[in-house]
Coordinates of C-alpha atoms in Angstrom, one line a residue:
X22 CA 54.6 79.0 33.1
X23 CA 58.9 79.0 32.6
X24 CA 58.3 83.1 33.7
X25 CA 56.7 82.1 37.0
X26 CA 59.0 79.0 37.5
X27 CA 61.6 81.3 36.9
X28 CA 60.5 83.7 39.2
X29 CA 60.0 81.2 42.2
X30 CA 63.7 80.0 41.4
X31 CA 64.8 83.7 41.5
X32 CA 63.2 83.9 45.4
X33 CA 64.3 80.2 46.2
X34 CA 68.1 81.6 45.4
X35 CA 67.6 85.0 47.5
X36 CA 66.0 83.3 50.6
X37 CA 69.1 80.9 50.3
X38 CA 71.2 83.6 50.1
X39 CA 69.9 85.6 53.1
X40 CA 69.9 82.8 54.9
X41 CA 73.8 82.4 54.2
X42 CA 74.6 85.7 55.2
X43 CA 72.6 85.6 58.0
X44 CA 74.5 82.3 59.1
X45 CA 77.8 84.4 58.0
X46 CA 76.7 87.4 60.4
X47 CA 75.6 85.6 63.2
X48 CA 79.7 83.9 62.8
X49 CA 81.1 86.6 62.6
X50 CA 79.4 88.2 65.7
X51 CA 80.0 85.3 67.4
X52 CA 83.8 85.4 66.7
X53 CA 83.5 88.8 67.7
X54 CA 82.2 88.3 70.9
X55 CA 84.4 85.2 71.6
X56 CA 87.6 87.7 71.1
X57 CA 86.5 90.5 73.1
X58 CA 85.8 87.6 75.9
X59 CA 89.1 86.1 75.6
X60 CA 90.6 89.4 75.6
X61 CA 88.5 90.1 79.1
X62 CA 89.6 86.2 80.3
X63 CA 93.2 87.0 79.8
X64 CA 92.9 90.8 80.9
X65 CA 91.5 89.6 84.2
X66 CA 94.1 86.6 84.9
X67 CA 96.8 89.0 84.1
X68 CA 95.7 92.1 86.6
X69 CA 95.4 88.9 89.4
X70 CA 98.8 87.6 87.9
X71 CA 100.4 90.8 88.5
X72 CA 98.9 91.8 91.7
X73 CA 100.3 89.0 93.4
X74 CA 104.2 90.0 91.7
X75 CA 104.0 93.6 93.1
X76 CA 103.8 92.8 97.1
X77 CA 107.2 93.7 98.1
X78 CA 108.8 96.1 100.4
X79 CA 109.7 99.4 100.0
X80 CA 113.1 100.5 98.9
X81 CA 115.3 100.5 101.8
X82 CA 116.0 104.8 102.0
X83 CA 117.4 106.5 104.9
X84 CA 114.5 106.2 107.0
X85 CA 113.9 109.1 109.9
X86 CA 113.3 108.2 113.6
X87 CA 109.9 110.1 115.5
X88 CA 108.4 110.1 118.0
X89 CA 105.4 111.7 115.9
X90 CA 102.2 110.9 117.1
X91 CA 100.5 108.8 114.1
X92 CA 104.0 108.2 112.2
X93 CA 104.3 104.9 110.2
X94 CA 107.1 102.6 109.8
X95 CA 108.5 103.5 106.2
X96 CA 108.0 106.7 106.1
X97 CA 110.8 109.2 105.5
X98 CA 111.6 112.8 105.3
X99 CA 113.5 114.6 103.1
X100 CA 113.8 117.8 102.6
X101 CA 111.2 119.2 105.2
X102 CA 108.6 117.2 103.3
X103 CA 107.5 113.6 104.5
X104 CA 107.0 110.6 101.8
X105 CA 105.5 107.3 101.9
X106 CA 106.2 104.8 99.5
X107 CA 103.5 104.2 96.1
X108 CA 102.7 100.5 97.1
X109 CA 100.3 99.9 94.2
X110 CA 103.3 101.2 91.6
X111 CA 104.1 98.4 89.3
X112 CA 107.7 98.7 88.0
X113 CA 109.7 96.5 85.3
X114 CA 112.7 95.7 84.5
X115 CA 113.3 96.1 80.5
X116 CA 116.8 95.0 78.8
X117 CA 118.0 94.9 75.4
X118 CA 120.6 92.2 74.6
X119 CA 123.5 92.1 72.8
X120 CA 122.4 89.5 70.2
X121 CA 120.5 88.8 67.2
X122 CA 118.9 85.2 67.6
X123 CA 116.1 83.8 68.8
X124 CA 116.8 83.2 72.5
X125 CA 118.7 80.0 73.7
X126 CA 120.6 78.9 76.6
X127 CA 123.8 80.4 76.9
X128 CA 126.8 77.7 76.5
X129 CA 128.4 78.4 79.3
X130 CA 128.4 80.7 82.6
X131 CA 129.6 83.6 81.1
X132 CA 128.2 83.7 77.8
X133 CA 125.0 85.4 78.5
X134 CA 125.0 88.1 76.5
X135 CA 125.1 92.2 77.8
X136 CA 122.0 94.1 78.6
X137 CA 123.0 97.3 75.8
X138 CA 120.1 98.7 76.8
X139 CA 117.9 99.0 80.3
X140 CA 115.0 100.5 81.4
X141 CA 113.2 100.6 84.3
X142 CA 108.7 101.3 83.2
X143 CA 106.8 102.6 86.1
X144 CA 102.9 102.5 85.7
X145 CA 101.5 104.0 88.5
X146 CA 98.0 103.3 88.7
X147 CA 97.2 106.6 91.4
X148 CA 97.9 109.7 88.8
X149 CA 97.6 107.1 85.7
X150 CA 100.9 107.8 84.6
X151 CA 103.6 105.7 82.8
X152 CA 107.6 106.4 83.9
X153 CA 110.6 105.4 81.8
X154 CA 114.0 105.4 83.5
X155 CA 116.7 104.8 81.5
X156 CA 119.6 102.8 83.4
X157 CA 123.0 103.7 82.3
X158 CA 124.7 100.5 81.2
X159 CA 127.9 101.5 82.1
X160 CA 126.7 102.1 85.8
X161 CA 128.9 101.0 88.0
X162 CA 127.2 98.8 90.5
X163 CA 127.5 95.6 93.0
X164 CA 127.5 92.7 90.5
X165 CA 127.3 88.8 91.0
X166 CA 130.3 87.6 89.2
X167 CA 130.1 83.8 88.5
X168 CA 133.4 81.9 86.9
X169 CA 132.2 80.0 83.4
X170 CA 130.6 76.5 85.2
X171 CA 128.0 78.7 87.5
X172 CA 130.5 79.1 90.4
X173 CA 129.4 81.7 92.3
X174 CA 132.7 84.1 92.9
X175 CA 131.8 87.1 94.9
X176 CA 130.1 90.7 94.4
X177 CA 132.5 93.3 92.6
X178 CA 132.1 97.0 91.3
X179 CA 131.5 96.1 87.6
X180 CA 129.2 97.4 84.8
X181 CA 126.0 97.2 85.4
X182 CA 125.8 95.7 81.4
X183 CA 127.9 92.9 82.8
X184 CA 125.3 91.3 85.0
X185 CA 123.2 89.6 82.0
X186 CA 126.0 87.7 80.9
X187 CA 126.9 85.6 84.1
X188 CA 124.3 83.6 83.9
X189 CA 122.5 81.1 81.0
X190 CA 121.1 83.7 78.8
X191 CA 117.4 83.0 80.3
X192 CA 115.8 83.4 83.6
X193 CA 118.9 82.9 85.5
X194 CA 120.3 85.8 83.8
X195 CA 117.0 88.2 84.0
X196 CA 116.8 87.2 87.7
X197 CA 120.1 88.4 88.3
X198 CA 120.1 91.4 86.4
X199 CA 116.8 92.4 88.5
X200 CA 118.8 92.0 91.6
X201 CA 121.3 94.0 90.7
X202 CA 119.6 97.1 89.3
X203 CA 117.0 96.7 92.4
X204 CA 120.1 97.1 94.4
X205 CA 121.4 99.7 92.6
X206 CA 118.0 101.8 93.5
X207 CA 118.5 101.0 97.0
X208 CA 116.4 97.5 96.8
X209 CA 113.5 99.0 95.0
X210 CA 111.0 96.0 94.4
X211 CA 110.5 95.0 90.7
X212 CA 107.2 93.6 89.5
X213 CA 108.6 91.8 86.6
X214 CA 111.2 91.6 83.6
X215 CA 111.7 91.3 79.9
X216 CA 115.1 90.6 77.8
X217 CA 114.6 91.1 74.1
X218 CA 117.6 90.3 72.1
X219 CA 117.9 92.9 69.6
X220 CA 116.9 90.6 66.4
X221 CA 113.7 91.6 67.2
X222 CA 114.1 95.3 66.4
X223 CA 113.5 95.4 63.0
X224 CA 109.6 93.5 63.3
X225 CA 109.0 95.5 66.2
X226 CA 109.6 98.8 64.3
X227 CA 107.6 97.9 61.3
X228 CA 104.6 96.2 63.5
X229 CA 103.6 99.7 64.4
X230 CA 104.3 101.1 60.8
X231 CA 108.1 102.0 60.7
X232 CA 109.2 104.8 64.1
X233 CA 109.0 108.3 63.2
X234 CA 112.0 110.4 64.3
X235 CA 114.3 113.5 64.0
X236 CA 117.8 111.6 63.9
X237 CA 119.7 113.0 66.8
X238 CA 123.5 112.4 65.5
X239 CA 125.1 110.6 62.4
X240 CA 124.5 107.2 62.1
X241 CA 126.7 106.3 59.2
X242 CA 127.6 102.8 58.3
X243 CA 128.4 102.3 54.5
X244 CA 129.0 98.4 55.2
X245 CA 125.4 98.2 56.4
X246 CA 123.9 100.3 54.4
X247 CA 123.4 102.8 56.6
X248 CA 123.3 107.1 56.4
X249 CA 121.1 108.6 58.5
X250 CA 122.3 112.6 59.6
X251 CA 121.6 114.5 62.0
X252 CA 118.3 116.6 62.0
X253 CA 117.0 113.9 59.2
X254 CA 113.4 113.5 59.5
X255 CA 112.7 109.9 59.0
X256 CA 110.3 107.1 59.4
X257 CA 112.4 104.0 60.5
X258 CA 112.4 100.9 58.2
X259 CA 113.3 97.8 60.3
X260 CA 117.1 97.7 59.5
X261 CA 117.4 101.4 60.2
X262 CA 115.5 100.9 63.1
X263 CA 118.1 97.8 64.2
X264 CA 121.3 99.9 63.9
X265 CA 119.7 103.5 65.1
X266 CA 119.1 102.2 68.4
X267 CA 122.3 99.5 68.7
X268 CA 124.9 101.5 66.3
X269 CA 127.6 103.2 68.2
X270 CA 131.0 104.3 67.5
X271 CA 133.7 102.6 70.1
X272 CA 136.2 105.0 69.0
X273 CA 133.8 108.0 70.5
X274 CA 134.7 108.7 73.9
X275 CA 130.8 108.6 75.9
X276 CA 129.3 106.9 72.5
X277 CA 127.5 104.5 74.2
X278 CA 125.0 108.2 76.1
X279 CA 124.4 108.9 72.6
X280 CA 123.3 106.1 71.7
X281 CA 121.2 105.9 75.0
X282 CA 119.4 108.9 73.6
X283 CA 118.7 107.2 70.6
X284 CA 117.2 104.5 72.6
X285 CA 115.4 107.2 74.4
X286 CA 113.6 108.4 71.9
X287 CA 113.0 105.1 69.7
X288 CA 111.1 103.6 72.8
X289 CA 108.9 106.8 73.7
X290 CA 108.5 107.3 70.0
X291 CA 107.5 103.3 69.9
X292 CA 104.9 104.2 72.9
X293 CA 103.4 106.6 71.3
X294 CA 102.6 105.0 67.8
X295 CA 101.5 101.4 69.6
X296 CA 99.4 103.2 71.6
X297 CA 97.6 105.1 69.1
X298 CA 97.1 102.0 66.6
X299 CA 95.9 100.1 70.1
X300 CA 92.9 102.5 69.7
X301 CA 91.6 101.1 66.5
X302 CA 93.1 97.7 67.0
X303 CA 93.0 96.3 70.9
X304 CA 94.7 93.0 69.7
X305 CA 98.3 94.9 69.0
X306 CA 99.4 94.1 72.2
X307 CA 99.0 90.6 71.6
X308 CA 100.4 90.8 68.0
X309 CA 103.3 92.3 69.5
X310 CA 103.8 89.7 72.0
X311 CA 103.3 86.8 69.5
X312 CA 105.9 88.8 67.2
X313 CA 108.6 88.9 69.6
X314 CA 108.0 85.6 71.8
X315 CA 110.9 83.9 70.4
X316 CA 113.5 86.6 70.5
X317 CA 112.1 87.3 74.7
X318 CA 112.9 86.1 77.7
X319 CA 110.1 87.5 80.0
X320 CA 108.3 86.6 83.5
X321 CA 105.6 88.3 82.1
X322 CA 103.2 86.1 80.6
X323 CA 100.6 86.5 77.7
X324 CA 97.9 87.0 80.4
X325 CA 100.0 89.8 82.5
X326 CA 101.0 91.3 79.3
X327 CA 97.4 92.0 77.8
X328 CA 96.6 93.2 81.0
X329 CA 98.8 95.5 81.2
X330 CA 98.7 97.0 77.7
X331 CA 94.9 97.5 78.3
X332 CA 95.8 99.3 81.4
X333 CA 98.2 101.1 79.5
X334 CA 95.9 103.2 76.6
X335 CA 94.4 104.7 79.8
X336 CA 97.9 106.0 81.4
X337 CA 99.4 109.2 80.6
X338 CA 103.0 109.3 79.1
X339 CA 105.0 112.0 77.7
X340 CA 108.6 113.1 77.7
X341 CA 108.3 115.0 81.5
X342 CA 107.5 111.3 82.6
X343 CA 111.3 110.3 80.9
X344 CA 114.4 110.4 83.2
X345 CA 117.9 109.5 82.4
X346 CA 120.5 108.9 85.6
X347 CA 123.1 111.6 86.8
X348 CA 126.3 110.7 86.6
X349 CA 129.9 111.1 85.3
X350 CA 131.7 108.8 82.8
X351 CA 135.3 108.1 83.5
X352 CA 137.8 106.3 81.2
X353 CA 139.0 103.3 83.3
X354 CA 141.1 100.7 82.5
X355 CA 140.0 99.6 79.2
X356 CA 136.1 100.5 78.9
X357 CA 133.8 103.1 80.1
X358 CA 132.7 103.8 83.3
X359 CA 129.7 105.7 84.5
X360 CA 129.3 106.8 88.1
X361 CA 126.0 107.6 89.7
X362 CA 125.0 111.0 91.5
X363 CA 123.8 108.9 94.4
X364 CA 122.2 112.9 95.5
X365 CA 120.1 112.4 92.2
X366 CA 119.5 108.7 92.5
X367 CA 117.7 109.7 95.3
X368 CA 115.7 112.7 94.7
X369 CA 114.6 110.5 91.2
X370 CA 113.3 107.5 93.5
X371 CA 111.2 109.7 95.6
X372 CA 109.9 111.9 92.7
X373 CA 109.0 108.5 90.9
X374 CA 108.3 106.2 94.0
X375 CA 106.8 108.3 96.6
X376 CA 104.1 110.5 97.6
X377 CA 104.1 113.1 100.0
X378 CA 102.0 112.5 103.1
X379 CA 99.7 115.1 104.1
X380 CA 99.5 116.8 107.4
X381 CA 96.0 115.6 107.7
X382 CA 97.3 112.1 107.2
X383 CA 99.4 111.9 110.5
X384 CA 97.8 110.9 113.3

């Protein structure tokens, strides 16, 4: 009698339990499903979000006059060849600034902080490819200089750098940087922009598991703990990360190319490793985003952003897809000065911006 009571307890417990991880499974799917809906909810705001940032016009090149039966208004020739500008390209404006807190308005009009580093990332949605342009920060372009209480003084020939910091140290400042490097590639139309003070380096770096790279000069600083050689092979902990890509020597004439070529490499290298973990884990963009919220000033919201990084896994991107600006640097009166192969400025806009037209297209 206890051996069949026993027994009927025994089956009582396992239907119980069965029951409980049924409940548990049917949870869990549900959770699952509710994730890969919200992902699809904010992956669909965000392509409408950002479809309605990229109408703009083209950038304003040299445009050619003819009288060519079925020639279109902004069109231009160059070099024998005809172009038309990528209208569904989707270009932003990346900065990283001079400073290690979380963002906050700046105190004043001129306290803004410098953009140390800028890129311009091209997706371009006809080829599937992904651009990075790196933007000299010593370029010398048309600035907006404002005096400390926002009063607007007049455009100058400054550094590039230089534009972030007149402004509050938020939008204001992001807008106006836009401007100026969308002026600087003769009014090329920017889909959006993101200023990430450089505190946020180090969780950045170890979010995708620490950024493998060949160290491309000495990056010695015994007060920082820091003694990374040339030709070292390395996998970046945050703090090496944080002074490999913002270190540079002041008292090295050019210092601040080579460490635009650390910069270089970090972000491609960053790509690379994001995009591969994206693979078995869709919600790193979000992570990311989450991780570095408070450290970024961005027009690109939550919605835009997972939109994008979905886009993303399905782009191409490898090093022939990374350009870096011609120029010279010149020593001028107390800092740096890089000036722009307008020839090459040029030739890069239509090799990133344009297509070539077809003779079956015209007529």
């Amino acid at each position: 009698m206890n051996k069949q009571k026993s027994t009927e307890e025994t089956k009582k417990q396992q239907k119980t339990w069965i029951k409980i991880i049924k409940i548990v499974g049917i949870v869990l799917i549900c959770l699952i499903l509710f994730a890969l809906i919200a992902f699809g909810v904010l992956r669909a705001l965000g392509k409408s979000g950002i479809r309605k940032t990229t109408v703009g016009e083209a950038p304003i090149l040299e445009s050619t006059e003819s009288t060519e039966e079925g020639w279109q208004d902004g069109w231009i020739r160059y070099n024998g060849q005809i172009y038309a500008y990528n209208e569904d390209i989707m270009t932003f404006l990346v900065m990283g600034i001079d400073n290690d807190d979380v963002v906050k308005k700046a105190k004043d009009g001129l306290s803004g902080g410098q953009a140390d580093a800028m890129f311009l990332a091209v997706m371009n949605p006809h080829d599937k490819s992904v651009s990075i342009i790196a933007v000299n920060r010593n370029a010398m372009a048309l600035v907006d200089v404002y005096d400390e209480d926002g009063v607007y003084m007049g455009q100058y020939t400054k550094q590039i750098t230089l534009q972030h910091g007149y402004g509050d140290g938020m939008e204001l400042s992001c807008e106006r940087s836009v401007a100026a490097v969308s002026r600087l590639f003769y009014n090329l139309p920017i889909s959006g922009y993101a200023a990430i003070n450089m505190g946020a380096i180090p969780a950045l770096n170890d979010a995708v598991g620490g950024v493998q790279v060949t160290v491309l000069d000495d990056v010695i600083y015994p007060e920082y703990d820091m003694d990374l050689h040339q030709g070292d092979e390395v996998t970046l902990t945050g703090h090496q990360a944080y002074w490999y890509v913002r270190g540079r020597n002041e008292n090295v004439f050019n210092s601040s190319s080579l460490r635009l070529e650390r910069q270089k490499q970090f972000l491609t290298t960053f790509i690379v490793q994001a995009k591969n973990k994206a693979v078995t884990n869709p919600s790193i963009a979000v992570d990311l985003y989450n991780t570095i919220s408070k450290y970024m000033v961005t027009d690109i919201d939550i919605t835009k952003f997972t939109y994008l990084a979905s886009e993303a896994l399905g782009y191409n991107f490898d090093i022939n897809h990374l350009y870096t600006m011609q120029g010279e640097t010149l020593m001028g009166d107390k800092y740096e000065e890089f000036y722009v192969d307008d020839d090459a400025l040029y030739q890069l806009i239509i090799d990133v911006f344009y297509e070539p037209v077809e003779s079956e297209d015209i007529k």
